[in-house]
PDB file of C-alpha atoms in Angstrom:
ATOM      1  CA  MET Z  15      -1.431 -61.439   4.404  1.00 42.00           C
ATOM      2  CA  GLU Z  16      -2.307 -63.015   0.251  1.00 49.00           C
ATOM      3  CA  GLY Z  17      -5.215 -61.923  -0.491  1.00 50.00           C
ATOM      4  CA  ASN Z  18      -7.378 -64.016  -2.235  1.00 65.00           C
ATOM      5  CA  LEU Z  19     -11.326 -63.631  -2.625  1.00 60.00           C
ATOM      6  CA  LEU Z  20     -12.836 -65.201   0.523  1.00 64.00           C
ATOM      7  CA  ASP Z  21     -10.323 -63.054   2.181  1.00 67.00           C
ATOM      8  CA  VAL Z  22     -11.910 -60.245  -0.030  1.00 62.00           C
ATOM      9  CA  VAL Z  23     -15.279 -60.861   0.468  1.00 64.00           C
ATOM     10  CA  ASP Z  24     -15.533 -61.994   4.801  1.00 70.00           C
ATOM     11  CA  TRP Z  25     -13.847 -58.186   5.219  1.00 63.00           C
ATOM     12  CA  ALA Z  26     -16.051 -56.481   2.977  1.00 63.00           C
ATOM     13  CA  GLU Z  27     -18.179 -56.794   5.929  1.00 68.00           C
ATOM     14  CA  ASN Z  28     -16.836 -54.791   7.698  1.00 68.00           C
ATOM     15  CA  LEU Z  29     -17.070 -51.804   5.541  1.00 65.00           C
ATOM     16  CA  ASN Z  30     -19.952 -49.967   5.533  1.00 67.00           C
ATOM     17  CA  SER Z  31     -21.686 -49.895   2.282  1.00 62.00           C
ATOM     18  CA  ASN Z  32     -23.080 -46.413   1.973  1.00 66.00           C
ATOM     19  CA  LEU Z  33     -19.805 -45.456   2.054  1.00 66.00           C
ATOM     20  CA  PHE Z  34     -18.612 -46.346  -0.844  1.00 71.00           C
ATOM     21  CA  SER Z  35     -18.921 -43.919  -3.969  1.00 82.00           C
ATOM     22  CA  LEU Z  36     -15.466 -42.515  -5.692  1.00 83.00           C
ATOM     23  CA  ASN Z  37     -16.506 -39.097  -4.757  1.00 88.00           C
ATOM     24  CA  ARG Z  38     -16.600 -40.276  -0.619  1.00 91.00           C
ATOM     25  CA  ILE Z  39     -13.795 -42.201  -0.387  1.00 89.00           C
ATOM     26  CA  LYS Z  40     -11.910 -39.327  -1.890  1.00 90.00           C
ATOM     27  CA  ILE Z  41     -13.239 -36.567   0.650  1.00 94.00           C
ATOM     28  CA  LEU Z  42     -12.596 -39.666   3.357  1.00 94.00           C
ATOM     29  CA  TRP Z  43      -8.972 -39.921   2.438  1.00 92.00           C
ATOM     30  CA  ALA Z  44      -7.813 -36.102   1.601  1.00 94.00           C
ATOM     31  CA  LEU Z  45      -9.558 -34.851   5.062  1.00 96.00           C
ATOM     32  CA  SER Z  46      -7.451 -37.922   6.809  1.00 95.00           C
ATOM     33  CA  ASP Z  47      -4.624 -36.616   5.608  1.00 92.00           C
ATOM     34  CA  LEU Z  48      -5.990 -33.016   6.608  1.00 93.00           C
ATOM     35  CA  GLY Z  49      -7.154 -34.049  10.244  1.00 86.00           C
ATOM     36  CA  ASP Z  50      -7.831 -31.165  12.594  1.00 86.00           C
ATOM     37  CA  GLU Z  51      -6.931 -28.539   9.921  1.00 90.00           C
ATOM     38  CA  GLY Z  52      -9.329 -30.053   8.382  1.00 95.00           C
ATOM     39  CA  ALA Z  53     -11.162 -28.157   4.579  1.00 95.00           C
ATOM     40  CA  THR Z  54     -13.915 -26.020   3.379  1.00 93.00           C
ATOM     41  CA  ALA Z  55     -16.473 -27.477   0.544  1.00 92.00           C
ATOM     42  CA  ARG Z  56     -14.740 -25.516  -2.433  1.00 90.00           C
ATOM     43  CA  GLN Z  57     -11.172 -26.587  -1.648  1.00 92.00           C
ATOM     44  CA  ILE Z  58     -12.267 -30.076  -1.504  1.00 93.00           C
ATOM     45  CA  LYS Z  59     -14.367 -29.326  -4.636  1.00 92.00           C
ATOM     46  CA  ASN Z  60     -11.666 -27.863  -6.908  1.00 91.00           C
ATOM     47  CA  SER Z  61      -8.799 -30.382  -5.233  1.00 90.00           C
ATOM     48  CA  LEU Z  62     -10.413 -33.255  -5.574  1.00 89.00           C
ATOM     49  CA  LYS Z  63     -12.297 -32.613  -8.737  1.00 87.00           C
ATOM     50  CA  ILE Z  64     -15.711 -33.429  -7.234  1.00 85.00           C
ATOM     51  CA  GLY Z  65     -17.867 -32.232  -9.982  1.00 80.00           C
ATOM     52  CA  ASN Z  66     -20.449 -29.256  -8.749  1.00 84.00           C
ATOM     53  CA  ASP Z  67     -21.487 -27.497  -4.827  1.00 82.00           C
ATOM     54  CA  GLY Z  68     -24.406 -30.174  -5.257  1.00 85.00           C
ATOM     55  CA  SER Z  69     -22.330 -33.097  -5.083  1.00 87.00           C
ATOM     56  CA  THR Z  70     -19.961 -31.535  -3.200  1.00 92.00           C
ATOM     57  CA  TYR Z  71     -22.557 -31.235  -0.497  1.00 93.00           C
ATOM     58  CA  SER Z  72     -25.159 -33.522  -0.940  1.00 94.00           C
ATOM     59  CA  ASN Z  73     -21.326 -36.252  -0.084  1.00 94.00           C
ATOM     60  CA  LEU Z  74     -20.152 -33.565   2.537  1.00 96.00           C
ATOM     61  CA  ASN Z  75     -23.433 -34.071   4.313  1.00 96.00           C
ATOM     62  CA  ALA Z  76     -23.936 -38.064   3.328  1.00 95.00           C
ATOM     63  CA  LEU Z  77     -20.331 -37.474   5.641  1.00 96.00           C
ATOM     64  CA  VAL Z  78     -21.400 -36.159   8.410  1.00 97.00           C
ATOM     65  CA  ASP Z  79     -24.928 -37.178   9.056  1.00 97.00           C
ATOM     66  CA  MET Z  80     -22.671 -40.722   9.252  1.00 95.00           C
ATOM     67  CA  GLY Z  81     -20.851 -39.186  11.593  1.00 97.00           C
ATOM     68  CA  TYR Z  82     -17.197 -39.588   9.884  1.00 97.00           C
ATOM     69  CA  LEU Z  83     -17.190 -35.912   9.725  1.00 98.00           C
ATOM     70  CA  ARG Z  84     -17.427 -32.780  11.134  1.00 97.00           C
ATOM     71  CA  MET Z  85     -18.864 -29.374   9.682  1.00 97.00           C
ATOM     72  CA  GLU Z  86     -17.264 -25.752  11.515  1.00 95.00           C
ATOM     73  CA  LYS Z  87     -18.601 -22.431  11.057  1.00 94.00           C
ATOM     74  CA  VAL Z  88     -15.754 -20.305  10.449  1.00 90.00           C
ATOM     75  CA  THR Z  89     -15.308 -17.055   9.351  1.00 89.00           C
ATOM     76  CA  PHE Z  90     -12.688 -16.085   7.299  1.00 84.00           C
ATOM     77  CA  GLU Z  91     -11.726 -13.227   5.436  1.00 87.00           C
ATOM     78  CA  SER Z  92     -15.655 -11.615   6.140  1.00 90.00           C
ATOM     79  CA  LYS Z  93     -16.765 -15.317   4.668  1.00 90.00           C
ATOM     80  CA  ASN Z  94     -19.086 -16.999   6.494  1.00 92.00           C
ATOM     81  CA  LEU Z  95     -17.454 -20.734   5.401  1.00 90.00           C
ATOM     82  CA  GLU Z  96     -17.986 -25.269   6.377  1.00 93.00           C
ATOM     83  CA  LEU Z  97     -14.789 -26.141   7.307  1.00 96.00           C
ATOM     84  CA  TYR Z  98     -14.877 -30.101   7.461  1.00 97.00           C
ATOM     85  CA  SER Z  99     -12.669 -32.515   8.664  1.00 97.00           C
ATOM     86  CA  ILE Z 100     -12.470 -36.044   9.590  1.00 97.00           C
ATOM     87  CA  THR Z 101     -13.675 -37.414  12.888  1.00 97.00           C
ATOM     88  CA  PRO Z 102     -12.164 -40.198  14.861  1.00 97.00           C
ATOM     89  CA  VAL Z 103     -14.848 -42.789  13.650  1.00 96.00           C
ATOM     90  CA  GLY Z 104     -14.516 -41.231  10.041  1.00 96.00           C
ATOM     91  CA  LEU Z 105     -10.664 -41.987  10.364  1.00 96.00           C
ATOM     92  CA  GLU Z 106     -11.121 -45.868  11.992  1.00 95.00           C
ATOM     93  CA  GLU Z 107     -13.831 -46.581   8.645  1.00 92.00           C
ATOM     94  CA  TRP Z 108     -10.792 -45.155   6.981  1.00 93.00           C
ATOM     95  CA  LYS Z 109      -8.632 -46.901   8.516  1.00 93.00           C
ATOM     96  CA  LYS Z 110     -10.871 -50.415   7.540  1.00 88.00           C
ATOM     97  CA  ILE Z 111     -11.141 -49.201   3.583  1.00 87.00           C
ATOM     98  CA  LYS Z 112      -7.404 -48.986   3.210  1.00 88.00           C
ATOM     99  CA  LYS Z 113      -6.902 -52.299   4.422  1.00 85.00           C
ATOM    100  CA  TRP Z 114     -10.214 -53.725   2.027  1.00 80.00           C
ATOM    101  CA  PHE Z 115      -8.050 -52.405  -1.142  1.00 82.00           C
ATOM    102  CA  GLY Z 116      -5.112 -54.079   0.598  1.00 83.00           C
ATOM    103  CA  LEU Z 117      -6.931 -57.471   0.325  1.00 76.00           C
ATOM    104  CA  LEU Z 118      -7.763 -56.343  -3.537  1.00 74.00           C
ATOM    105  CA  ILE Z 119      -4.490 -55.936  -4.239  1.00 75.00           C
ATOM    106  CA  GLY Z 120      -3.365 -59.030  -2.710  1.00 73.00           C
ATOM    107  CA  GLY Z 121      -1.455 -57.054   0.349  1.00 58.00           C
ATOM    108  CA  ASP Z 122      -2.361 -56.212   3.996  1.00 52.00           C
ATOM    109  CA  GLU Z 123      -2.822 -52.609   3.749  1.00 50.00           C
TER     110      GLU Z 123
END
């Protein structure tokens, strides 16, 4: 499907505009690759170069509130950590975003 402005505009209505920040998109992308294994907030912050802890947690909490991520408390090496993983709803939203990006650059996905 050749992308054009009208396709991109029409398809954008399928997306959650609250998701559109670079950090939130990077988080969804990374966690979609990790599946149920997930990652800790520190791993996410450092590997994706999100910035400070406040920015990391505000983006993670927003994605949890939207139902795109789940958070569970785990203990690792005597430390209490928060492990984040993508939900099925989050994975579906990530697929929509990929499709929309594909339309932006003139392809299908």
